[in-house]
Amino acid sequence: MTRFEIHTTSREAMVDVTEKVRQALQASGALEGWVLVYCPHTTAGVTINENADPAVPDDVLRGLGDLVPRHGAWSHAEGNSDAHIKASLIGSSVTIPVADGDLMLGTWQGVFLCEFDGPRRRYVSVSVLPV
Amino acid sequence: MTRFEIHTTSREAMVDVTEKVRQALQASGALEGWVLVYCPHTTAGVTINENADPAVPDDVLRGLGDLVPRHGAWSHAEGNSDAHIKASLIGSSVTIPVADGDLMLGTWQGVFLCEFDGPRRRYVSVSVLPV
Amino acid sequence: MTRFEIHTTSREAMVDVTEKVRQALQASGALEGWVLVYCPHTTAGVTINENADPAVPDDVLRGLGDLVPRHGAWSHAEGNSDAHIKASLIGSSVTIPVADGDLMLGTWQGVFLCEFDGPRRRYVSVSVLPV
């Protein structure tokens, strides 16, 4: 298992981490198996979506913002309940199949760290299960 | 890793792929382990839900449609931002435990490809990690 | 694969199952690998979120309740379509990396069974894939 660090610079962001995940896979030497990309934070998540047009991740953040208001009748005193809820909607990890030593992502797919309560220092772990 | 093809016939659909996943598992010969059902598209996803009453997947699509409007103030010019957002809400894969050579789904559970921007030709990959 | 049972006592609940998952991992003897926590029900799910302040899981349930009304124009006759939709939004499983024989959860992360249509008897399965 390896991990890398991301410093987010705004409250919300979708950070394309596809190349970092690919590098971790290739460093493992595995040719076939699965990769788990795991976010150990409760106000951030990991998702797969289009990384060709940057308008897509922007719209994902906007869509989630329309769903979950930042200032609602929340119980949690830290004022970031929206970020916790988005983290559970998006999920804390993605699993990707591996073949021929590469991520079997679709043509338009990339892996994103989703920041919902930044700016913060975030970690992402990558672990490989070879077949 | 194997994959199969689904031709969807409407903009949105929940296609029950449980039997195709089971066949891929059985073809692998694995008796214990995990199955990963992975969708390589950014406007479709994979979920597990009830496949007994077809009203349930209909309501899942309706519920998602109520959450994310098709025609909103989106940046992405292709007009399918709602589909991208739904794909991240639902997720691109499911992982299912295997025992005695079968999927350890609950009594009412089935696996669905969720089409959010059809009609299209879609692929679903199935890979098995034996213990 | 092992499983444990949870008796929920209200229609909706977030039940912290982190220690039960940890015990199942330790009983397996695995030191490195992945744990899959799987929910075989279609009106419940599994998520990872903060388990330090109980206001956080309360807010997650409240946020989901604001998103998906219980009494909408649903097709499914059992009156629990909201629970099915929430199950697909949250997901039926989480996968967690393992190192040194322990769950590699972040400092604030715990694993929750999410009950959306209780009170019911629920099962959660835990399976370990060692590297």
PDB file of N, CA and C in Angstrom, chain A residues 19-108:
ATOM      1  N   GLU A  19      -3.220   9.948 -12.733  1.00  0.00           N
ATOM      2  CA  GLU A  19      -1.816   9.601 -13.013  1.00  0.00           C
ATOM      3  C   GLU A  19      -1.106   9.119 -11.751  1.00  0.00           C
ATOM      4  N   LYS A  20      -1.448   9.690 -10.608  1.00  0.00           N
ATOM      5  CA  LYS A  20      -0.833   9.231  -9.355  1.00  0.00           C
ATOM      6  C   LYS A  20      -1.262   7.789  -9.046  1.00  0.00           C
ATOM      7  N   VAL A  21      -2.517   7.475  -9.333  1.00  0.00           N
ATOM      8  CA  VAL A  21      -2.986   6.102  -9.108  1.00  0.00           C
ATOM      9  C   VAL A  21      -2.274   5.153 -10.066  1.00  0.00           C
ATOM     10  N   ARG A  22      -2.152   5.570 -11.313  1.00  0.00           N
ATOM     11  CA  ARG A  22      -1.476   4.726 -12.308  1.00  0.00           C
ATOM     12  C   ARG A  22      -0.022   4.476 -11.913  1.00  0.00           C
ATOM     13  N   GLN A  23       0.659   5.543 -11.446  1.00  0.00           N
ATOM     14  CA  GLN A  23       2.052   5.370 -11.019  1.00  0.00           C
ATOM     15  C   GLN A  23       2.170   4.379  -9.862  1.00  0.00           C
ATOM     16  N   ALA A  24       1.243   4.465  -8.915  1.00  0.00           N
ATOM     17  CA  ALA A  24       1.288   3.535  -7.774  1.00  0.00           C
ATOM     18  C   ALA A  24       1.068   2.096  -8.250  1.00  0.00           C
ATOM     19  N   LEU A  25       0.150   1.921  -9.196  1.00  0.00           N
ATOM     20  CA  LEU A  25      -0.076   0.585  -9.752  1.00  0.00           C
ATOM     21  C   LEU A  25       1.190   0.078 -10.416  1.00  0.00           C
ATOM     22  N   GLN A  26       1.796   0.915 -11.241  1.00  0.00           N
ATOM     23  CA  GLN A  26       2.964   0.440 -11.990  1.00  0.00           C
ATOM     24  C   GLN A  26       4.139   0.148 -11.062  1.00  0.00           C
ATOM     25  N   ALA A  27       4.260   0.941  -9.986  1.00  0.00           N
ATOM     26  CA  ALA A  27       5.319   0.673  -9.008  1.00  0.00           C
ATOM     27  C   ALA A  27       5.127  -0.680  -8.327  1.00  0.00           C
ATOM     28  N   SER A  28       3.868  -1.139  -8.243  1.00  0.00           N
ATOM     29  CA  SER A  28       3.600  -2.432  -7.577  1.00  0.00           C
ATOM     30  C   SER A  28       4.024  -3.612  -8.447  1.00  0.00           C
ATOM     31  N   GLY A  29       4.120  -3.382  -9.750  1.00  0.00           N
ATOM     32  CA  GLY A  29       4.509  -4.453 -10.655  1.00  0.00           C
ATOM     33  C   GLY A  29       3.388  -5.428 -11.005  1.00  0.00           C
ATOM     34  N   ALA A  30       2.187  -5.220 -10.455  1.00  0.00           N
ATOM     35  CA  ALA A  30       1.079  -6.154 -10.721  1.00  0.00           C
ATOM     36  C   ALA A  30       0.592  -6.014 -12.165  1.00  0.00           C
ATOM     37  N   LEU A  31       0.310  -7.134 -12.803  1.00  0.00           N
ATOM     38  CA  LEU A  31      -0.176  -7.116 -14.187  1.00  0.00           C
ATOM     39  C   LEU A  31      -1.685  -7.333 -14.269  1.00  0.00           C
ATOM     40  N   GLU A  32      -2.222  -8.128 -13.348  1.00  0.00           N
ATOM     41  CA  GLU A  32      -3.668  -8.411 -13.341  1.00  0.00           C
ATOM     42  C   GLU A  32      -4.146  -8.319 -11.905  1.00  0.00           C
ATOM     43  N   GLY A  33      -5.348  -7.770 -11.701  1.00  0.00           N
ATOM     44  CA  GLY A  33      -5.901  -7.693 -10.351  1.00  0.00           C
ATOM     45  C   GLY A  33      -6.816  -6.503 -10.217  1.00  0.00           C
ATOM     46  N   TRP A  34      -6.836  -5.949  -9.021  1.00  0.00           N
ATOM     47  CA  TRP A  34      -7.679  -4.786  -8.754  1.00  0.00           C
ATOM     48  C   TRP A  34      -6.871  -3.743  -8.006  1.00  0.00           C
ATOM     49  N   VAL A  35      -7.248  -2.474  -8.224  1.00  0.00           N
ATOM     50  CA  VAL A  35      -6.686  -1.366  -7.453  1.00  0.00           C
ATOM     51  C   VAL A  35      -7.786  -0.758  -6.592  1.00  0.00           C
ATOM     52  N   LEU A  36      -7.470  -0.507  -5.331  1.00  0.00           N
ATOM     53  CA  LEU A  36      -8.378   0.202  -4.425  1.00  0.00           C
ATOM     54  C   LEU A  36      -7.800   1.583  -4.136  1.00  0.00           C
ATOM     55  N   VAL A  37      -8.575   2.622  -4.469  1.00  0.00           N
ATOM     56  CA  VAL A  37      -8.181   4.007  -4.192  1.00  0.00           C
ATOM     57  C   VAL A  37      -9.032   4.461  -3.018  1.00  0.00           C
ATOM     58  N   TYR A  38      -8.406   4.706  -1.883  1.00  0.00           N
ATOM     59  CA  TYR A  38      -9.139   4.900  -0.630  1.00  0.00           C
ATOM     60  C   TYR A  38      -8.824   6.260  -0.011  1.00  0.00           C
ATOM     61  N   CYS A  39      -9.887   6.945   0.412  1.00  0.00           N
ATOM     62  CA  CYS A  39      -9.766   8.271   1.042  1.00  0.00           C
ATOM     63  C   CYS A  39     -10.054   8.142   2.533  1.00  0.00           C
ATOM     64  N   PRO A  40      -9.078   8.410   3.396  1.00  0.00           N
ATOM     65  CA  PRO A  40      -9.274   8.204   4.840  1.00  0.00           C
ATOM     66  C   PRO A  40      -9.890   9.403   5.566  1.00  0.00           C
ATOM     67  N   HIS A  41     -10.635  10.241   4.855  1.00  0.00           N
ATOM     68  CA  HIS A  41     -11.214  11.451   5.431  1.00  0.00           C
ATOM     69  C   HIS A  41     -12.742  11.375   5.402  1.00  0.00           C
ATOM     70  N   THR A  42     -13.393  12.149   6.278  1.00  0.00           N
ATOM     71  CA  THR A  42     -14.859  12.074   6.365  1.00  0.00           C
ATOM     72  C   THR A  42     -15.553  13.276   5.737  1.00  0.00           C
ATOM     73  N   THR A  43     -14.788  14.203   5.188  1.00  0.00           N
ATOM     74  CA  THR A  43     -15.386  15.329   4.456  1.00  0.00           C
ATOM     75  C   THR A  43     -14.781  15.432   3.056  1.00  0.00           C
ATOM     76  N   ALA A  44     -14.360  14.295   2.544  1.00  0.00           N
ATOM     77  CA  ALA A  44     -13.847  14.191   1.174  1.00  0.00           C
ATOM     78  C   ALA A  44     -14.203  12.794   0.688  1.00  0.00           C
ATOM     79  N   GLY A  45     -14.096  12.546  -0.604  1.00  0.00           N
ATOM     80  CA  GLY A  45     -14.412  11.232  -1.148  1.00  0.00           C
ATOM     81  C   GLY A  45     -13.623  10.983  -2.415  1.00  0.00           C
ATOM     82  N   VAL A  46     -13.908   9.864  -3.046  1.00  0.00           N
ATOM     83  CA  VAL A  46     -13.241   9.505  -4.298  1.00  0.00           C
ATOM     84  C   VAL A  46     -14.323   9.081  -5.280  1.00  0.00           C
ATOM     85  N   THR A  47     -14.233   9.576  -6.516  1.00  0.00           N
ATOM     86  CA  THR A  47     -15.186   9.145  -7.536  1.00  0.00           C
ATOM     87  C   THR A  47     -14.484   9.004  -8.870  1.00  0.00           C
ATOM     88  N   ILE A  48     -15.180   8.356  -9.803  1.00  0.00           N
ATOM     89  CA  ILE A  48     -14.730   8.222 -11.183  1.00  0.00           C
ATOM     90  C   ILE A  48     -15.702   8.993 -12.054  1.00  0.00           C
ATOM     91  N   ASN A  49     -15.174   9.859 -12.919  1.00  0.00           N
ATOM     92  CA  ASN A  49     -16.031  10.568 -13.851  1.00  0.00           C
ATOM     93  C   ASN A  49     -15.173  11.073 -15.001  1.00  0.00           C
ATOM     94  N   GLU A  50     -15.767  11.857 -15.894  1.00  0.00           N
ATOM     95  CA  GLU A  50     -15.034  12.332 -17.068  1.00  0.00           C
ATOM     96  C   GLU A  50     -13.956  13.330 -16.684  1.00  0.00           C
ATOM     97  N   ASN A  51     -12.729  13.116 -17.229  1.00  0.00           N
ATOM     98  CA  ASN A  51     -11.665  14.087 -16.983  1.00  0.00           C
ATOM     99  C   ASN A  51     -11.173  14.740 -18.280  1.00  0.00           C
ATOM    100  N   ALA A  52     -12.010  14.676 -19.336  1.00  0.00           N
ATOM    101  CA  ALA A  52     -11.638  15.350 -20.586  1.00  0.00           C
ATOM    102  C   ALA A  52     -12.073  16.815 -20.535  1.00  0.00           C
ATOM    103  N   ASP A  53     -13.350  17.064 -20.265  1.00  0.00           N
ATOM    104  CA  ASP A  53     -13.876  18.427 -20.181  1.00  0.00           C
ATOM    105  C   ASP A  53     -13.961  18.824 -18.710  1.00  0.00           C
ATOM    106  N   PRO A  54     -13.172  19.830 -18.290  1.00  0.00           N
ATOM    107  CA  PRO A  54     -13.205  20.225 -16.867  1.00  0.00           C
ATOM    108  C   PRO A  54     -14.564  20.739 -16.415  1.00  0.00           C
ATOM    109  N   ALA A  55     -15.466  21.016 -17.361  1.00  0.00           N
ATOM    110  CA  ALA A  55     -16.812  21.441 -16.963  1.00  0.00           C
ATOM    111  C   ALA A  55     -17.564  20.301 -16.269  1.00  0.00           C
ATOM    112  N   VAL A  56     -17.198  19.055 -16.552  1.00  0.00           N
ATOM    113  CA  VAL A  56     -17.924  17.937 -15.937  1.00  0.00           C
ATOM    114  C   VAL A  56     -17.693  17.893 -14.422  1.00  0.00           C
ATOM    115  N   PRO A  57     -16.434  17.838 -13.950  1.00  0.00           N
ATOM    116  CA  PRO A  57     -16.278  17.863 -12.486  1.00  0.00           C
ATOM    117  C   PRO A  57     -16.842  19.132 -11.848  1.00  0.00           C
ATOM    118  N   ASP A  58     -16.777  20.268 -12.556  1.00  0.00           N
ATOM    119  CA  ASP A  58     -17.414  21.484 -12.029  1.00  0.00           C
ATOM    120  C   ASP A  58     -18.914  21.260 -11.826  1.00  0.00           C
ATOM    121  N   ASP A  59     -19.550  20.626 -12.810  1.00  0.00           N
ATOM    122  CA  ASP A  59     -20.993  20.385 -12.703  1.00  0.00           C
ATOM    123  C   ASP A  59     -21.313  19.368 -11.608  1.00  0.00           C
ATOM    124  N   VAL A  60     -20.426  18.404 -11.392  1.00  0.00           N
ATOM    125  CA  VAL A  60     -20.666  17.447 -10.305  1.00  0.00           C
ATOM    126  C   VAL A  60     -20.687  18.199  -8.965  1.00  0.00           C
ATOM    127  N   LEU A  61     -19.728  19.083  -8.755  1.00  0.00           N
ATOM    128  CA  LEU A  61     -19.714  19.865  -7.508  1.00  0.00           C
ATOM    129  C   LEU A  61     -20.949  20.756  -7.403  1.00  0.00           C
ATOM    130  N   ARG A  62     -21.323  21.377  -8.530  1.00  0.00           N
ATOM    131  CA  ARG A  62     -22.500  22.240  -8.512  1.00  0.00           C
ATOM    132  C   ARG A  62     -23.767  21.431  -8.210  1.00  0.00           C
ATOM    133  N   GLY A  63     -23.878  20.277  -8.845  1.00  0.00           N
ATOM    134  CA  GLY A  63     -25.050  19.422  -8.615  1.00  0.00           C
ATOM    135  C   GLY A  63     -25.145  18.985  -7.162  1.00  0.00           C
ATOM    136  N   LEU A  64     -24.013  18.597  -6.575  1.00  0.00           N
ATOM    137  CA  LEU A  64     -24.025  18.193  -5.165  1.00  0.00           C
ATOM    138  C   LEU A  64     -24.354  19.388  -4.267  1.00  0.00           C
ATOM    139  N   GLY A  65     -23.850  20.574  -4.639  1.00  0.00           N
ATOM    140  CA  GLY A  65     -24.147  21.779  -3.859  1.00  0.00           C
ATOM    141  C   GLY A  65     -25.624  22.132  -3.894  1.00  0.00           C
ATOM    142  N   ASP A  66     -26.264  21.888  -5.057  1.00  0.00           N
ATOM    143  CA  ASP A  66     -27.708  22.130  -5.140  1.00  0.00           C
ATOM    144  C   ASP A  66     -28.462  21.133  -4.253  1.00  0.00           C
ATOM    145  N   LEU A  67     -27.915  19.929  -4.096  1.00  0.00           N
ATOM    146  CA  LEU A  67     -28.616  18.889  -3.319  1.00  0.00           C
ATOM    147  C   LEU A  67     -28.512  19.119  -1.824  1.00  0.00           C
ATOM    148  N   VAL A  68     -27.332  19.516  -1.375  1.00  0.00           N
ATOM    149  CA  VAL A  68     -27.081  19.573   0.075  1.00  0.00           C
ATOM    150  C   VAL A  68     -26.645  20.981   0.449  1.00  0.00           C
ATOM    151  N   PRO A  69     -27.514  21.763   1.077  1.00  0.00           N
ATOM    152  CA  PRO A  69     -27.154  23.139   1.417  1.00  0.00           C
ATOM    153  C   PRO A  69     -26.105  23.180   2.534  1.00  0.00           C
ATOM    154  N   ARG A  70     -25.168  24.125   2.408  1.00  0.00           N
ATOM    155  CA  ARG A  70     -24.143  24.245   3.450  1.00  0.00           C
ATOM    156  C   ARG A  70     -24.746  24.688   4.777  1.00  0.00           C
ATOM    157  N   HIS A  71     -25.671  25.644   4.708  1.00  0.00           N
ATOM    158  CA  HIS A  71     -26.221  26.188   5.942  1.00  0.00           C
ATOM    159  C   HIS A  71     -27.649  25.692   6.113  1.00  0.00           C
ATOM    160  N   GLY A  72     -27.812  24.520   6.673  1.00  0.00           N
ATOM    161  CA  GLY A  72     -29.134  23.960   6.928  1.00  0.00           C
ATOM    162  C   GLY A  72     -29.346  23.830   8.429  1.00  0.00           C
ATOM    163  N   ALA A  73     -30.391  23.115   8.804  1.00  0.00           N
ATOM    164  CA  ALA A  73     -30.694  22.913  10.230  1.00  0.00           C
ATOM    165  C   ALA A  73     -29.910  21.707  10.746  1.00  0.00           C
ATOM    166  N   TRP A  74     -28.586  21.806  10.681  1.00  0.00           N
ATOM    167  CA  TRP A  74     -27.744  20.662  11.037  1.00  0.00           C
ATOM    168  C   TRP A  74     -27.452  20.618  12.532  1.00  0.00           C
ATOM    169  N   SER A  75     -27.197  19.421  13.020  1.00  0.00           N
ATOM    170  CA  SER A  75     -26.872  19.240  14.447  1.00  0.00           C
ATOM    171  C   SER A  75     -25.374  19.405  14.719  1.00  0.00           C
ATOM    172  N   HIS A  76     -24.554  18.940  13.802  1.00  0.00           N
ATOM    173  CA  HIS A  76     -23.100  18.933  13.983  1.00  0.00           C
ATOM    174  C   HIS A  76     -22.589  20.369  14.072  1.00  0.00           C
ATOM    175  N   ALA A  77     -21.853  20.691  15.129  1.00  0.00           N
ATOM    176  CA  ALA A  77     -21.528  22.083  15.431  1.00  0.00           C
ATOM    177  C   ALA A  77     -20.417  22.669  14.571  1.00  0.00           C
ATOM    178  N   GLU A  78     -19.712  21.845  13.810  1.00  0.00           N
ATOM    179  CA  GLU A  78     -18.554  22.367  13.074  1.00  0.00           C
ATOM    180  C   GLU A  78     -18.919  23.112  11.794  1.00  0.00           C
ATOM    181  N   GLY A  79     -20.196  23.051  11.400  1.00  0.00           N
ATOM    182  CA  GLY A  79     -20.619  23.802  10.223  1.00  0.00           C
ATOM    183  C   GLY A  79     -20.227  23.162   8.905  1.00  0.00           C
ATOM    184  N   ASN A  80     -19.849  21.875   8.942  1.00  0.00           N
ATOM    185  CA  ASN A  80     -19.482  21.206   7.691  1.00  0.00           C
ATOM    186  C   ASN A  80     -20.289  19.925   7.446  1.00  0.00           C
ATOM    187  N   SER A  81     -21.520  19.916   7.959  1.00  0.00           N
ATOM    188  CA  SER A  81     -22.357  18.717   7.761  1.00  0.00           C
ATOM    189  C   SER A  81     -22.592  18.440   6.287  1.00  0.00           C
ATOM    190  N   ASP A  82     -22.712  19.502   5.481  1.00  0.00           N
ATOM    191  CA  ASP A  82     -22.882  19.280   4.036  1.00  0.00           C
ATOM    192  C   ASP A  82     -21.741  18.434   3.482  1.00  0.00           C
ATOM    193  N   ALA A  83     -20.529  18.701   3.958  1.00  0.00           N
ATOM    194  CA  ALA A  83     -19.362  17.959   3.453  1.00  0.00           C
ATOM    195  C   ALA A  83     -19.420  16.490   3.878  1.00  0.00           C
ATOM    196  N   HIS A  84     -19.857  16.233   5.106  1.00  0.00           N
ATOM    197  CA  HIS A  84     -19.992  14.839   5.562  1.00  0.00           C
ATOM    198  C   HIS A  84     -21.046  14.092   4.732  1.00  0.00           C
ATOM    199  N   ILE A  85     -22.151  14.767   4.449  1.00  0.00           N
ATOM    200  CA  ILE A  85     -23.224  14.110   3.680  1.00  0.00           C
ATOM    201  C   ILE A  85     -22.747  13.824   2.256  1.00  0.00           C
ATOM    202  N   LYS A  86     -22.076  14.788   1.635  1.00  0.00           N
ATOM    203  CA  LYS A  86     -21.550  14.560   0.281  1.00  0.00           C
ATOM    204  C   LYS A  86     -20.532  13.422   0.275  1.00  0.00           C
ATOM    205  N   ALA A  87     -19.728  13.328   1.344  1.00  0.00           N
ATOM    206  CA  ALA A  87     -18.740  12.240   1.405  1.00  0.00           C
ATOM    207  C   ALA A  87     -19.436  10.876   1.364  1.00  0.00           C
ATOM    208  N   SER A  88     -20.577  10.756   2.065  1.00  0.00           N
ATOM    209  CA  SER A  88     -21.284   9.467   2.036  1.00  0.00           C
ATOM    210  C   SER A  88     -22.014   9.238   0.712  1.00  0.00           C
ATOM    211  N   LEU A  89     -22.472  10.311   0.070  1.00  0.00           N
ATOM    212  CA  LEU A  89     -23.122  10.150  -1.240  1.00  0.00           C
ATOM    213  C   LEU A  89     -22.109   9.692  -2.298  1.00  0.00           C
ATOM    214  N   ILE A  90     -20.903  10.250  -2.247  1.00  0.00           N
ATOM    215  CA  ILE A  90     -19.881   9.940  -3.251  1.00  0.00           C
ATOM    216  C   ILE A  90     -19.144   8.654  -2.912  1.00  0.00           C
ATOM    217  N   GLY A  91     -18.881   8.440  -1.645  1.00  0.00           N
ATOM    218  CA  GLY A  91     -18.188   7.228  -1.216  1.00  0.00           C
ATOM    219  C   GLY A  91     -16.725   7.477  -0.945  1.00  0.00           C
ATOM    220  N   SER A  92     -16.140   6.602  -0.129  1.00  0.00           N
ATOM    221  CA  SER A  92     -14.766   6.797   0.331  1.00  0.00           C
ATOM    222  C   SER A  92     -13.738   6.083  -0.528  1.00  0.00           C
ATOM    223  N   SER A  93     -14.177   5.307  -1.513  1.00  0.00           N
ATOM    224  CA  SER A  93     -13.202   4.586  -2.328  1.00  0.00           C
ATOM    225  C   SER A  93     -13.778   4.230  -3.685  1.00  0.00           C
ATOM    226  N   VAL A  94     -12.890   3.908  -4.609  1.00  0.00           N
ATOM    227  CA  VAL A  94     -13.277   3.258  -5.870  1.00  0.00           C
ATOM    228  C   VAL A  94     -12.353   2.064  -6.074  1.00  0.00           C
ATOM    229  N   THR A  95     -12.886   1.053  -6.740  1.00  0.00           N
ATOM    230  CA  THR A  95     -12.114  -0.135  -7.082  1.00  0.00           C
ATOM    231  C   THR A  95     -12.092  -0.245  -8.599  1.00  0.00           C
ATOM    232  N   ILE A  96     -10.910  -0.484  -9.161  1.00  0.00           N
ATOM    233  CA  ILE A  96     -10.730  -0.474 -10.620  1.00  0.00           C
ATOM    234  C   ILE A  96     -10.025  -1.762 -11.036  1.00  0.00           C
ATOM    235  N   PRO A  97     -10.545  -2.443 -12.050  1.00  0.00           N
ATOM    236  CA  PRO A  97      -9.844  -3.643 -12.519  1.00  0.00           C
ATOM    237  C   PRO A  97      -8.537  -3.288 -13.231  1.00  0.00           C
ATOM    238  N   VAL A  98      -7.588  -4.212 -13.167  1.00  0.00           N
ATOM    239  CA  VAL A  98      -6.266  -4.047 -13.783  1.00  0.00           C
ATOM    240  C   VAL A  98      -6.054  -5.165 -14.800  1.00  0.00           C
ATOM    241  N   ALA A  99      -5.566  -4.804 -15.977  1.00  0.00           N
ATOM    242  CA  ALA A  99      -5.169  -5.819 -16.965  1.00  0.00           C
ATOM    243  C   ALA A  99      -3.930  -5.301 -17.691  1.00  0.00           C
ATOM    244  N   ASP A 100      -3.024  -6.205 -18.025  1.00  0.00           N
ATOM    245  CA  ASP A 100      -1.783  -5.837 -18.728  1.00  0.00           C
ATOM    246  C   ASP A 100      -1.048  -4.710 -18.003  1.00  0.00           C
ATOM    247  N   GLY A 101      -1.141  -4.691 -16.677  1.00  0.00           N
ATOM    248  CA  GLY A 101      -0.402  -3.710 -15.891  1.00  0.00           C
ATOM    249  C   GLY A 101      -0.985  -2.319 -15.891  1.00  0.00           C
ATOM    250  N   ASP A 102      -2.186  -2.134 -16.479  1.00  0.00           N
ATOM    251  CA  ASP A 102      -2.766  -0.789 -16.516  1.00  0.00           C
ATOM    252  C   ASP A 102      -4.178  -0.796 -15.933  1.00  0.00           C
ATOM    253  N   LEU A 103      -4.620   0.381 -15.507  1.00  0.00           N
ATOM    254  CA  LEU A 103      -5.989   0.579 -15.039  1.00  0.00           C
ATOM    255  C   LEU A 103      -6.953   0.363 -16.195  1.00  0.00           C
ATOM    256  N   MET A 104      -7.996  -0.445 -15.976  1.00  0.00           N
ATOM    257  CA  MET A 104      -8.983  -0.680 -17.030  1.00  0.00           C
ATOM    258  C   MET A 104     -10.079   0.375 -16.983  1.00  0.00           C
ATOM    259  N   LEU A 105      -9.688   1.647 -16.939  1.00  0.00           N
ATOM    260  CA  LEU A 105     -10.636   2.753 -17.007  1.00  0.00           C
ATOM    261  C   LEU A 105     -11.206   2.855 -18.412  1.00  0.00           C
ATOM    262  N   GLY A 106     -12.439   3.343 -18.526  1.00  0.00           N
ATOM    263  CA  GLY A 106     -12.990   3.637 -19.833  1.00  0.00           C
ATOM    264  C   GLY A 106     -12.313   4.849 -20.442  1.00  0.00           C
ATOM    265  N   THR A 107     -12.568   5.063 -21.733  1.00  0.00           N
ATOM    266  CA  THR A 107     -11.916   6.129 -22.499  1.00  0.00           C
ATOM    267  C   THR A 107     -11.986   7.494 -21.819  1.00  0.00           C
ATOM    268  N   TRP A 108     -13.134   7.809 -21.250  1.00  0.00           N
ATOM    269  CA  TRP A 108     -13.349   9.152 -20.701  1.00  0.00           C
ATOM    270  C   TRP A 108     -13.200   9.198 -19.192  1.00  0.00           C
TER     271      TRP A 108
END
